[in-house]
Coordinates of C-alpha atoms in Angstrom, one line a residue:
M1 CA 0.0 0.0 0.0
N2 CA 2.8 2.4 0.9
D3 CA 4.4 1.9 -2.5
D4 CA 1.1 2.4 -4.3
L5 CA 0.7 5.8 -2.7
S6 CA 4.3 6.9 -3.2
W7 CA 3.1 9.4 -5.9
I8 CA 1.4 11.5 -3.3
K9 CA 3.8 14.3 -2.5
N10 CA 2.1 16.9 -0.3
D11 CA -0.9 17.8 1.9
E12 CA -2.6 19.8 -0.9
Q13 CA -2.6 16.7 -3.0
C14 CA -3.9 14.6 -0.1
L15 CA -6.8 17.0 0.3
W16 CA -7.8 16.7 -3.3
I17 CA -7.6 12.9 -3.1
Q18 CA -9.6 12.8 0.1
Q19 CA -12.4 14.8 -1.6
Y20 CA -12.2 12.7 -4.7
L21 CA -12.5 9.4 -2.8
A22 CA -15.4 10.9 -0.7
R23 CA -17.3 11.7 -3.9
K24 CA -16.8 8.0 -5.0
G25 CA -18.3 6.8 -1.7
F26 CA -15.2 6.1 0.3
H27 CA -15.5 8.4 3.3
A28 CA -13.4 8.8 6.4
I29 CA -16.1 9.6 8.9
D30 CA -14.9 7.1 11.6
Y31 CA -11.3 7.9 11.2
E32 CA -9.1 9.5 13.9
E33 CA -9.0 13.3 13.7
N34 CA -5.3 13.6 14.7
A35 CA -4.1 11.3 11.8
G36 CA -2.1 12.8 9.1
P37 CA -3.5 13.6 5.6
K38 CA -1.8 10.6 3.9
E39 CA -2.9 8.3 6.6
Q40 CA -6.5 9.4 6.0
V41 CA -6.1 8.6 2.3
K42 CA -4.9 5.1 3.2
F43 CA -7.9 4.6 5.5
Q44 CA -10.3 5.7 2.7
V45 CA -8.7 3.4 0.2
S46 CA -9.0 0.5 2.7
K47 CA -12.8 0.9 2.4
A48 CA -12.5 -0.9 -0.9
K49 CA -12.9 -4.7 -0.4
G50 CA -9.8 -6.7 -1.2
E51 CA -6.4 -5.7 -2.3
L52 CA -7.2 -5.9 -6.0
N53 CA -10.0 -3.4 -5.6
Q54 CA -7.9 -1.2 -3.5
Y55 CA -5.1 -1.3 -6.1
K56 CA -7.6 -0.4 -8.9
L57 CA -9.0 2.4 -6.8
I58 CA -5.5 3.9 -6.2
Q59 CA -4.7 3.7 -10.0
K60 CA -8.0 5.3 -10.8
T61 CA -7.4 8.0 -8.3
K62 CA -3.9 8.6 -9.6
A63 CA -5.2 8.9 -13.2
A64 CA -7.9 11.4 -12.0
W65 CA -5.3 13.5 -10.2
N66 CA -3.0 13.6 -13.3
K67 CA -5.9 14.6 -15.5
S68 CA -6.9 17.4 -13.1
Q69 CA -3.3 18.7 -13.1
S70 CA -3.1 18.5 -16.9
R71 CA -6.4 20.4 -17.2
K72 CA -5.2 23.0 -14.7
K73 CA -2.0 23.6 -16.8
R74 CA -4.0 23.9 -20.0
E75 CA -6.3 26.5 -18.4
S76 CA -3.2 28.5 -17.4
E77 CA -2.2 28.4 -21.1
G78 CA -5.6 29.8 -22.2
F79 CA -7.5 26.5 -22.8
V80 CA -10.8 25.6 -21.3
T81 CA -12.6 22.2 -20.9
Q82 CA -15.7 22.0 -23.1
S83 CA -18.1 19.1 -22.9
M84 CA -20.5 18.7 -25.9
E85 CA -22.7 16.1 -27.6
I86 CA -22.4 15.4 -31.3
T87 CA -23.9 12.8 -33.6
K88 CA -22.1 9.6 -34.4
S89 CA -21.8 10.6 -38.0
S90 CA -20.2 13.9 -37.0
Q91 CA -17.8 12.1 -34.6
K92 CA -16.8 9.8 -37.5
K93 CA -16.1 12.8 -39.7
L94 CA -14.2 14.5 -36.9
K95 CA -12.0 11.5 -36.4
A96 CA -11.3 11.3 -40.2
L97 CA -10.5 15.1 -40.2
A98 CA -8.1 14.7 -37.3
A99 CA -6.4 11.8 -39.0
R100 CA -5.9 13.8 -42.2
K101 CA -4.5 16.8 -40.3
Q102 CA -2.4 14.4 -38.1
C103 CA -3.6 16.0 -34.9
S104 CA -6.0 15.3 -32.0
Q105 CA -9.7 15.8 -32.3
N106 CA -9.5 18.8 -29.9
V107 CA -6.8 20.5 -32.2
A108 CA -8.9 19.7 -35.3
I109 CA -11.9 21.4 -33.7
T110 CA -9.8 24.4 -32.7
K111 CA -8.4 24.7 -36.2
L112 CA -11.9 24.6 -37.7
I113 CA -13.1 27.3 -35.4
E114 CA -10.1 29.5 -36.2
E115 CA -10.4 29.0 -39.9
A116 CA -14.1 29.8 -39.8
G117 CA -13.3 33.0 -37.8
S118 CA -10.7 34.1 -40.4
L119 CA -13.1 33.3 -43.2
T120 CA -15.9 35.4 -41.5
A121 CA -13.5 38.3 -41.0
S122 CA -12.4 38.1 -44.7
L123 CA -16.0 38.0 -46.0
S124 CA -16.9 40.9 -43.7
E125 CA -14.0 43.0 -45.1
Q126 CA -15.0 42.1 -48.7
L127 CA -18.6 43.1 -48.0
K128 CA -17.4 46.4 -46.6
T129 CA -15.4 47.1 -49.7
A130 CA -18.2 46.1 -52.0
K131 CA -20.6 48.4 -50.1
K132 CA -18.2 51.3 -50.4
E133 CA -17.8 50.7 -54.1
L134 CA -21.6 50.5 -54.5
D135 CA -22.1 53.7 -52.6
E136 CA -19.5 55.4 -54.8
E137 CA -21.2 54.1 -58.0
R138 CA -24.6 55.3 -56.7
Q139 CA -23.0 58.8 -56.1
K140 CA -21.6 58.8 -59.6
R141 CA -25.0 57.9 -61.1
K142 CA -26.7 60.6 -59.0
L143 CA -24.2 63.2 -60.4
L144 CA -24.8 62.0 -63.9
T145 CA -28.6 62.2 -63.4
S146 CA -28.3 65.8 -62.2
N147 CA -26.0 66.6 -65.1
I148 CA -28.6 65.3 -67.6
S149 CA -31.0 67.8 -66.3
D150 CA -28.4 70.6 -66.6
R151 CA -27.7 69.5 -70.2
K152 CA -31.3 69.6 -71.1
D153 CA -31.5 73.2 -69.8
S154 CA -28.3 74.2 -71.7
K155 CA -29.3 72.7 -75.0
P156 CA -30.9 75.9 -76.4
H157 CA -27.6 77.7 -75.6
I158 CA -25.6 75.0 -77.3
D159 CA -27.8 75.1 -80.4
Q160 CA -27.5 78.9 -80.6
L161 CA -23.7 78.7 -80.2
E162 CA -23.5 76.1 -83.0
E163 CA -25.6 78.3 -85.3
M164 CA -23.2 81.2 -84.6
I165 CA -20.2 79.1 -85.3
I166 CA -21.7 77.9 -88.6
S167 CA -22.6 81.5 -89.5
M168 CA -19.1 82.8 -88.8
S169 CA -17.6 79.9 -90.8
R170 CA -19.9 80.7 -93.7
T171 CA -18.9 84.4 -93.6
M172 CA -15.2 83.5 -93.5
I173 CA -15.7 81.2 -96.5
E174 CA -17.6 83.9 -98.4
Q175 CA -14.9 86.4 -97.7
N176 CA -12.2 83.9 -98.8
L177 CA -14.1 83.2 -102.1
K178 CA -14.4 87.0 -102.7
L179 CA -10.6 87.2 -102.4
Q180 CA -10.0 84.2 -104.7
T181 CA -12.5 85.6 -107.3
A182 CA -10.9 89.0 -107.3
E183 CA -7.5 87.4 -107.9
A184 CA -8.9 85.0 -110.5
F185 CA -10.4 87.8 -112.6
N186 CA -7.3 89.9 -112.2
T187 CA -9.2 92.6 -110.3
P188 CA -7.3 92.9 -107.0
L189 CA -8.9 94.7 -104.1
N190 CA -7.8 98.2 -103.4
K191 CA -6.3 99.1 -100.1
A192 CA -9.5 100.2 -98.5
Q193 CA -11.4 97.0 -99.5
K194 CA -8.6 94.8 -98.2
Q195 CA -8.6 96.7 -94.8
E196 CA -12.4 96.3 -94.6
V197 CA -12.3 92.6 -95.3
Q198 CA -9.4 92.1 -92.9
Q199 CA -11.2 94.0 -90.1
K200 CA -14.3 91.8 -90.5
L201 CA -12.3 88.6 -90.4
E202 CA -10.3 89.7 -87.4
L203 CA -13.5 90.8 -85.6
K204 CA -15.1 87.4 -86.1
I205 CA -11.9 85.5 -85.2
Q206 CA -11.6 87.5 -82.1
T207 CA -15.2 86.7 -81.1
L208 CA -14.5 83.0 -81.6
K209 CA -11.3 83.3 -79.5
E210 CA -13.1 85.0 -76.6
K211 CA -15.7 82.2 -76.5
G212 CA -12.9 79.6 -76.5
I213 CA -14.1 78.1 -79.7
L214 CA -11.2 79.0 -82.0
Q215 CA -7.4 79.3 -81.3
L216 CA -5.7 80.5 -84.4
N217 CA -3.2 83.1 -85.4
V218 CA -4.2 84.5 -88.8
T219 CA -2.1 87.1 -90.8
Y220 CA -3.2 88.7 -94.0
K221 CA -0.8 90.5 -96.3

């Protein structure tokens, strides 16, 4: 019995074992109060009938202690114990997944949760970007719609401007034809006529320049 309990090292461990054995139905109610903690553990274990049963109880208690310490260490590292129920088919798939990833089922579940979290964050970011682009596109369409109204209002002015440009172009062509005709019939314009024609052309060219329609440098000799 002494060798079987050699793994018990301190009073804190004894207290945990005493409570564990009591939960299993092995109490120390009739034990001496002045006895040491380890002696009380021995007394509780002796409640099991036969040495074989006592040995099995000690081994079971030792395994429970080691498990509790392992759980305590994992909790200090940020892990928690989670108990849950899943279907047999889900358990089968989980085992297969853990085998493929060459890890425990616990690690496989953790990886699945982390991957799902990353995917959710990625999708959320993509949705945010798509919403921003959609809002920008709607704003552009709104501006275009307002511009359409402005263009309708400005159409008469544009038509009037086009008519003026055509009229000025026609005048310039007519004046150019007059010059060509005069030269063709060997009847050159006198100085006063040339000045009059040049002034009219310069005036119309200047008008086009002021309206930003024409950018030319014309010189008549």
